[in-house]
Short mmCIF file of C-alpha atoms in Angstrom, two decimals:
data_model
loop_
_atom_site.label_atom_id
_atom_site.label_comp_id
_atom_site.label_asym_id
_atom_site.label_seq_id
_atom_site.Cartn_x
_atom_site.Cartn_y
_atom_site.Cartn_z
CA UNK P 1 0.00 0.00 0.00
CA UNK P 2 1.45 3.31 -0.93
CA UNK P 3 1.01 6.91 -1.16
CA UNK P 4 2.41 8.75 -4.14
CA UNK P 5 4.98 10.99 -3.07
CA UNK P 6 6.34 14.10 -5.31
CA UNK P 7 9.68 13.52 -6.44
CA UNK P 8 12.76 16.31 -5.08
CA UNK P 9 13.90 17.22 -8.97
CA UNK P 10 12.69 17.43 -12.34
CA UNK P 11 14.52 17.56 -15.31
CA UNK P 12 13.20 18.34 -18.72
CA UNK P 13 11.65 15.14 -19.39
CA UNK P 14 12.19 13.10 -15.90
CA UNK P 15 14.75 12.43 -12.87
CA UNK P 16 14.17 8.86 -10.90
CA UNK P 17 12.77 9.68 -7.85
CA UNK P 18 15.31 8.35 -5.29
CA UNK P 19 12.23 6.70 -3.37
CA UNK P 20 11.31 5.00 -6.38
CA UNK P 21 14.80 3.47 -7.25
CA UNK P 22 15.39 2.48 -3.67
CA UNK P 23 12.10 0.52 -3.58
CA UNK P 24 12.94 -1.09 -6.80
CA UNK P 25 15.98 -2.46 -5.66
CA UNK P 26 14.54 -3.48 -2.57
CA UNK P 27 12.05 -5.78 -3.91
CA UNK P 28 13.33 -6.17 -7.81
CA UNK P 29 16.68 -6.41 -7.78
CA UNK P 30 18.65 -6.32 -10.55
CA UNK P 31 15.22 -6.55 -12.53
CA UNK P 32 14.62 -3.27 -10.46
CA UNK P 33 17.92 -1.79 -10.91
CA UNK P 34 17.68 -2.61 -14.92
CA UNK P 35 14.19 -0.76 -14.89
CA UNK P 36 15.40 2.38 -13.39
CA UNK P 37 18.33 2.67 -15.68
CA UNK P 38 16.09 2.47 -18.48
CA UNK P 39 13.12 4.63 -17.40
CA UNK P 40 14.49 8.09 -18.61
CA UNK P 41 14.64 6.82 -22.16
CA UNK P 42 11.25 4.78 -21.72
CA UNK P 43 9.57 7.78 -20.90
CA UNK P 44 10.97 9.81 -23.67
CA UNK P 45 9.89 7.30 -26.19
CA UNK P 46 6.69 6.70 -25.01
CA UNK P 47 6.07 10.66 -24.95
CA UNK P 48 6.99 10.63 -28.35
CA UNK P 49 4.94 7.62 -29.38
CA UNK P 50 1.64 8.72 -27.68
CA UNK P 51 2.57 12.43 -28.85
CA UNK P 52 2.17 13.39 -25.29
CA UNK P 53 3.27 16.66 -23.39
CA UNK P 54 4.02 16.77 -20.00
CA UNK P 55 1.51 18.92 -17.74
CA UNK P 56 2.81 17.97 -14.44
CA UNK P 57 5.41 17.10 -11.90
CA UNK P 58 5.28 13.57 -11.95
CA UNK P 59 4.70 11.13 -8.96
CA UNK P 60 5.52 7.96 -8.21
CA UNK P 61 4.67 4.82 -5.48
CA UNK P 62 6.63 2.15 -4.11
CA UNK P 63 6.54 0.08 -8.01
CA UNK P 64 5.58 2.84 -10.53
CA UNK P 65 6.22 6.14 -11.77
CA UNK P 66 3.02 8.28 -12.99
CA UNK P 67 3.80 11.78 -15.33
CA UNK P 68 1.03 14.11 -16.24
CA UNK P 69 0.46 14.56 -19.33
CA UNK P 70 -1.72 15.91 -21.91
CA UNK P 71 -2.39 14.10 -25.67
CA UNK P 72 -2.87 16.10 -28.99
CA UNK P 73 -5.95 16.74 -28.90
CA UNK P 74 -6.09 18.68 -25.18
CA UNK P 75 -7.25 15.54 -23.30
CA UNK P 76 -5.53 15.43 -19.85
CA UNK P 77 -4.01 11.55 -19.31
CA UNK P 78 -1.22 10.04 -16.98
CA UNK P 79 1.47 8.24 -18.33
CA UNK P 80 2.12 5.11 -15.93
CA UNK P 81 5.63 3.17 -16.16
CA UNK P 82 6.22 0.37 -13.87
CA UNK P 83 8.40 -2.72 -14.45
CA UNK P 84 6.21 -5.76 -15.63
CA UNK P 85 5.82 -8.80 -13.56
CA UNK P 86 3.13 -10.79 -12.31
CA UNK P 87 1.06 -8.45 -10.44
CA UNK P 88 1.02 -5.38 -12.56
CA UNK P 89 0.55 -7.46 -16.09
CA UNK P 90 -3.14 -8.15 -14.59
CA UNK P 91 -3.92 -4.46 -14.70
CA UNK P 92 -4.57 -3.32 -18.40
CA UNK P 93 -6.89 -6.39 -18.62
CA UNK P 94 -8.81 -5.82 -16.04
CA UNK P 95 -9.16 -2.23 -16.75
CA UNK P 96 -10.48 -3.27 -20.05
CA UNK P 97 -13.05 -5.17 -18.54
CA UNK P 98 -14.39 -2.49 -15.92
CA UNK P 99 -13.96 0.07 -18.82
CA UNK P 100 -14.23 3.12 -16.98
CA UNK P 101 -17.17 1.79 -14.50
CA UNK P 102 -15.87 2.19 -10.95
CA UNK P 103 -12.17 2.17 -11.56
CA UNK P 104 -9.80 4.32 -13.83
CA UNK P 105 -10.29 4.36 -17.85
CA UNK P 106 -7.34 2.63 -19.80
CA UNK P 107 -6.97 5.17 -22.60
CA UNK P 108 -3.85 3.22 -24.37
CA UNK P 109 -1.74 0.29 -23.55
CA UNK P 110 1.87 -1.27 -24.61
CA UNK P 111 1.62 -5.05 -23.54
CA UNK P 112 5.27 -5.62 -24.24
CA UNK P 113 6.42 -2.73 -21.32
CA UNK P 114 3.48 -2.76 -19.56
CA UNK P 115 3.24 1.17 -19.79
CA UNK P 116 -0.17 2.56 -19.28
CA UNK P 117 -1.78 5.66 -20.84
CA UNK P 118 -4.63 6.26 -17.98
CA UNK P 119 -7.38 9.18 -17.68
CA UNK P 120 -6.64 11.79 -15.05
CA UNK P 121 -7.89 11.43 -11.83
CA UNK P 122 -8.24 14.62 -9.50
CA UNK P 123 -4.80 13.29 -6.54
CA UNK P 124 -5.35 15.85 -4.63
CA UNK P 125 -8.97 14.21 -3.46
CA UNK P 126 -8.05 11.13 -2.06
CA UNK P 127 -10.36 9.21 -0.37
CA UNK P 128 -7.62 8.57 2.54
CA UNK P 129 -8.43 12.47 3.66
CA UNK P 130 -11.98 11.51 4.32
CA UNK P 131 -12.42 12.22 8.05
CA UNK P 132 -14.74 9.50 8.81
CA UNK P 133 -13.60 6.37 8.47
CA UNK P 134 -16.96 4.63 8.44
CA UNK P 135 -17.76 6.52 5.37
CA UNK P 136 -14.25 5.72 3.99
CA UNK P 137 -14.81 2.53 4.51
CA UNK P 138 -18.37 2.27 3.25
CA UNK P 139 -17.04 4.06 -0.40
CA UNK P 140 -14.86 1.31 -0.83
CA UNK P 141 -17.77 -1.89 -0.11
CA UNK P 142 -19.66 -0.16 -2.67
CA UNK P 143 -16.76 -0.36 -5.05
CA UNK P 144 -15.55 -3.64 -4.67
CA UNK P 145 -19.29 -4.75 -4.56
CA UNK P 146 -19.78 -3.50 -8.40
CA UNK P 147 -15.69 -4.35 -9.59
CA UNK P 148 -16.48 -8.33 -8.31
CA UNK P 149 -19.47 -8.21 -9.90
CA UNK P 150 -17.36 -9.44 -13.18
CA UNK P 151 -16.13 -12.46 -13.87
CA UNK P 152 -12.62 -12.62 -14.15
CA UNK P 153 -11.21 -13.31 -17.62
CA UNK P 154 -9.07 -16.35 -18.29
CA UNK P 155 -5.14 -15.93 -17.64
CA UNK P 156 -5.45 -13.89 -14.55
CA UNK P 157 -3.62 -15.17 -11.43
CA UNK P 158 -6.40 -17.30 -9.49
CA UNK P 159 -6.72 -17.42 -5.64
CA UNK P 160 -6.98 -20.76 -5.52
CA UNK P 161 -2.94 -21.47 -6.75
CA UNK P 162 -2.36 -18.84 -4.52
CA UNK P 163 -4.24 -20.03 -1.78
CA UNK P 164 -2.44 -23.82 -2.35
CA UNK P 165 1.14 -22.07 -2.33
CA UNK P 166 0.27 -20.80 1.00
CA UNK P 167 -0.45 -23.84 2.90
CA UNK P 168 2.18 -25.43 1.33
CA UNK P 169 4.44 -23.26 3.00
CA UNK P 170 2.92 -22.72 6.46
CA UNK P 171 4.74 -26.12 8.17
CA UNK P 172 8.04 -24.54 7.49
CA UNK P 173 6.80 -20.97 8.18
CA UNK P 174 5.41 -22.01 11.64
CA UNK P 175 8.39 -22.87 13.02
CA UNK P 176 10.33 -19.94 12.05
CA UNK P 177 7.49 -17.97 14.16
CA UNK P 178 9.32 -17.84 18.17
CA UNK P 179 6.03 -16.50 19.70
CA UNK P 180 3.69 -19.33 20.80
CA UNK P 181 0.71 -16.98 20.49
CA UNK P 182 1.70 -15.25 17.26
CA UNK P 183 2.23 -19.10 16.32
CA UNK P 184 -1.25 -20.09 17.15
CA UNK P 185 -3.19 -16.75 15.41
CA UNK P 186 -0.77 -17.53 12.19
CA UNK P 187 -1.94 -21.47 12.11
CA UNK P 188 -5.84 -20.99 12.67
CA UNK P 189 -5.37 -18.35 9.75
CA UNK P 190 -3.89 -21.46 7.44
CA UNK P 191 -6.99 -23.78 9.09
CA UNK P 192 -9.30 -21.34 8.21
CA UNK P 193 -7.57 -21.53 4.68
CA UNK P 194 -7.81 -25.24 4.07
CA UNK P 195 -11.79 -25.07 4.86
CA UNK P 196 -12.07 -22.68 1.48
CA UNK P 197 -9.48 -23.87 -0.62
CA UNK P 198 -11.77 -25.82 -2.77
CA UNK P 199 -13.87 -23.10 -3.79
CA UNK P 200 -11.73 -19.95 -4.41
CA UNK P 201 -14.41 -18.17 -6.50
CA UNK P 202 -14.19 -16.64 -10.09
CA UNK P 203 -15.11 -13.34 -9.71
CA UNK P 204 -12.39 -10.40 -10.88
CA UNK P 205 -10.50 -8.74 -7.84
CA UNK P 206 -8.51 -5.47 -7.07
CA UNK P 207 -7.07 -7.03 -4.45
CA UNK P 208 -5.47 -3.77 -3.28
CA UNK P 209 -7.94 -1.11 -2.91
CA UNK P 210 -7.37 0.66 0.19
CA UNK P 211 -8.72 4.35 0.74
CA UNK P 212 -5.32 5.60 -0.87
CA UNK P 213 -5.89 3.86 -4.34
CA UNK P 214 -9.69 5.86 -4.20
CA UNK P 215 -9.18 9.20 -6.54
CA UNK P 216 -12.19 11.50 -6.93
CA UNK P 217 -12.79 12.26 -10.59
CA UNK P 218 -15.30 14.72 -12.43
CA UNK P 219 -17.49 12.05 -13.96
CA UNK P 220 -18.13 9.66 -10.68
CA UNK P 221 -17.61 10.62 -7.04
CA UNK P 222 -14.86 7.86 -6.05
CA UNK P 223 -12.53 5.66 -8.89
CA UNK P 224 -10.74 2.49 -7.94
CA UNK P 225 -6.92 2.98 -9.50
CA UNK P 226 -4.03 0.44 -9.47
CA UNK P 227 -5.53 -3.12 -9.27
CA UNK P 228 -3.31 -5.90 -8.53
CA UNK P 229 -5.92 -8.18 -10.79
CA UNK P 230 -6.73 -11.91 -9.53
CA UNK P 231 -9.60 -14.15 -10.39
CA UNK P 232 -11.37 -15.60 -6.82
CA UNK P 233 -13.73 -14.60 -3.90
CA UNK P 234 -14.52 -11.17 -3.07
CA UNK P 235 -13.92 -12.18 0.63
CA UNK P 236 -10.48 -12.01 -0.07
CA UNK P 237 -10.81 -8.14 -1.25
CA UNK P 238 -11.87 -6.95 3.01
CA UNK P 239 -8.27 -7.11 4.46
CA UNK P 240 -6.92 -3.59 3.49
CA UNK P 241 -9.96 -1.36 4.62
CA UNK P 242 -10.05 -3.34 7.89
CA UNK P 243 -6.05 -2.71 8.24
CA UNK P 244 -6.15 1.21 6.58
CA UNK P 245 -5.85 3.61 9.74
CA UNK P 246 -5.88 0.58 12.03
CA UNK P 247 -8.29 1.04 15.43
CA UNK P 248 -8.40 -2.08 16.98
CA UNK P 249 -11.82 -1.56 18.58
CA UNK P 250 -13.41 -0.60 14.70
CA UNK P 251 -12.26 -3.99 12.74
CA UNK P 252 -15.84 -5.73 14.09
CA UNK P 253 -17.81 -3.00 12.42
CA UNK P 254 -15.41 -2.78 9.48
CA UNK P 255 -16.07 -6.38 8.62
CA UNK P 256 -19.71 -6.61 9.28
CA UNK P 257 -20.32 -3.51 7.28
CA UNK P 258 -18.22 -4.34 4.28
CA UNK P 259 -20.02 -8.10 4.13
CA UNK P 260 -23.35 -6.40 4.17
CA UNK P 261 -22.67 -4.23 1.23
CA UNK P 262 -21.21 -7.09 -0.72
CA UNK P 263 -23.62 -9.59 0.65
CA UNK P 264 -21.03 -12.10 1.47
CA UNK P 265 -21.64 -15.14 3.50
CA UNK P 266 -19.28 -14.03 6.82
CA UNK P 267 -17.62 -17.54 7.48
CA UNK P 268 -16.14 -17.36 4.24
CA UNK P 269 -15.07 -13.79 4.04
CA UNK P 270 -13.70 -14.14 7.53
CA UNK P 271 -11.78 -17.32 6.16
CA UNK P 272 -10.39 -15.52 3.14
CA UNK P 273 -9.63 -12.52 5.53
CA UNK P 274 -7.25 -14.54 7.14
CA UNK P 275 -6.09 -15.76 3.94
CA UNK P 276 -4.32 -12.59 3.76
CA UNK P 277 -2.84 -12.11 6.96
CA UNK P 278 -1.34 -15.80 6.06
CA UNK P 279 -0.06 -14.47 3.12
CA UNK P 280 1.44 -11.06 4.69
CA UNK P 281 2.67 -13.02 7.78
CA UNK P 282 4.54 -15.57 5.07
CA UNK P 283 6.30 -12.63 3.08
CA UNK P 284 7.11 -11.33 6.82
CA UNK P 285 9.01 -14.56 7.77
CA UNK P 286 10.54 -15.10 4.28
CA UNK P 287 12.02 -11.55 4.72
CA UNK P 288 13.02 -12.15 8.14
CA UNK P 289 10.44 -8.98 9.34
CA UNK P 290 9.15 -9.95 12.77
CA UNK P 291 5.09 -10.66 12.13
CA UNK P 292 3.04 -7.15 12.22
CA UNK P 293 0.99 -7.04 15.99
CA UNK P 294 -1.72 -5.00 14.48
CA UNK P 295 -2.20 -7.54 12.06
CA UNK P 296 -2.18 -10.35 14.24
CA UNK P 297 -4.94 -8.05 16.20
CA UNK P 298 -7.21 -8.09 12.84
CA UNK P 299 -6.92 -11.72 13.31
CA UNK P 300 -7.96 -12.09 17.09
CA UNK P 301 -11.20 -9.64 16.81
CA UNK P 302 -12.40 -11.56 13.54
CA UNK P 303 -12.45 -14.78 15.77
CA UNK P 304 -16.38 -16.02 15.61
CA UNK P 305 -17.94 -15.68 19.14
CA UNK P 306 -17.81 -18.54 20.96
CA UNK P 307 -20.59 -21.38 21.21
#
């Protein structure tokens, strides 16, 4: 999850953002490092290929850098670079598919890059500087509740492999985990995993839209931007709006409220809930990070009352 940031310096057609090329390297490698070294001229030739003009200072995130920019004929666009992998190849297609309804509108699209021409959302109103978080949090169940509504088109990455992967590795993963307790919260999350495993769902998922990937446009009050595109059960969509400015004593309403909008059965959105905290918790351990308590907390208050 990430807030775009304004970079220090611009030159006259782009400087990396320092952010940007520490984050790459970070969690690319030399795949990262390669991508940085080649964004200046990427940009350039895909200003010149579009016949785009830059109208902006541009921004970037922890994977991607976004430029302002403005086509021929006076329409104002973004011009998204970001190195391709498994995640972000998702996104064009299922921007096609939504077209425009509830999430950003793909205006152009180089499959071989992965660079995105994208209609310009208003940044500065960001649905993270809503005050109330019940609201917040409501604007986002009513998104996800129309963007699942699709089916999810063949080649995505499904749930269900991913959901298979992560059991596979929870023996090992356990026992890398000192805290008895944290131990405990981590393997009822895999249990609760292993119930649902054998029905993943089909339907299309953003799997990342917390209240910071929510842009207000002119044509609709809220947008979804940046999916992270899989094909399985919208219970596995809840996790970032219950974690997003994290109060402890709010995840109970969070949850209950979200499942109402999207009219999800709550055993199996709480299951798939914890399908992501098993999934954070096993990136945690694999990168030696000690497991996140608030997290964990999510966890504990989802538990189903007892008897």
């Amino acid at each position: 999850m990430s807030r775009f940031r304004q970079p220090s310096r611009v030159r006259k057609v782009i400087d990396i953002p320092q952010e940007l090329a520490a984050s790459q390297q970070e969690y690319n490698g030399e795949a990262g490092r390669a991508f940085i070294a080649g964004l200046p001229d990427l940009t350039a030739a895909f200003l010149d290929r579009w016949d785009l003009t830059v109208g902006g200072r541009p921004m970037h995130g922890v994977s991607a850098l976004v430029l302002p920019v403005t086509r021929r004929d006076g329409t104002r666009a973004v011009l998204k670079l970001q190195l391709l992998d498994e995640e972000s190849e998702g996104e064009p297609v299922a921007l096609r598919l939504w077209d425009g309804d509830g999430a950003v509108r793909l205006l152009d699209h180089d499959e071989a890059t992965g660079t995105m021409l994208l209609e310009r959302l208003d940044s500065s109103r960001m649905l993270a500087h809503q005050p109330d978080i019940h609201e917040s949090v409501l604007v986002i169940a009513r998104l996800l509740a129309h963007l699942t509504s699709f089916t999810a088109p063949a080649g995505l990455r499904r749930l269900g492999d991913i959901a298979q992967d992560m059991l596979e590795q929870t023996p090992g993963a356990l026992e890398r985990i000192p805290d008895p307790e944290a131990r405990r919260v981590v393997a009822d999350c895999a249990a609760a995993v292993r119930e649902v495993v054998d029905e993943p769902g089909d339907r299309l998922l953003h799997w990342d839209l917390h209240d910071e990937n929510v842009l207000a446009s002119a044509r609709a009050p809220w947008l979804a931007i940046d999916p992270k595109p899989l094909a399985g059960d919208p219970g596995f969509e809840l996790w970032p709006a219950l974690a997003n400015r994290f109060d402890a004593d709010d995840i109970r309403w969070r949850f209950d409220a979200m499942t109402d909008v999207l009219g999800l059965d709550r055993a199996r959105a709480r299951a798939w809930t914890y399908g992501r905290l098993l999934q954070n918790s096993l990136w945690d351990i694999e990168d030696g990070r000690p497991l996140d308590e608030e997290q964990l907390e999510i966890a504990r208050r989802l538990r189903p009352p007892r008897g």
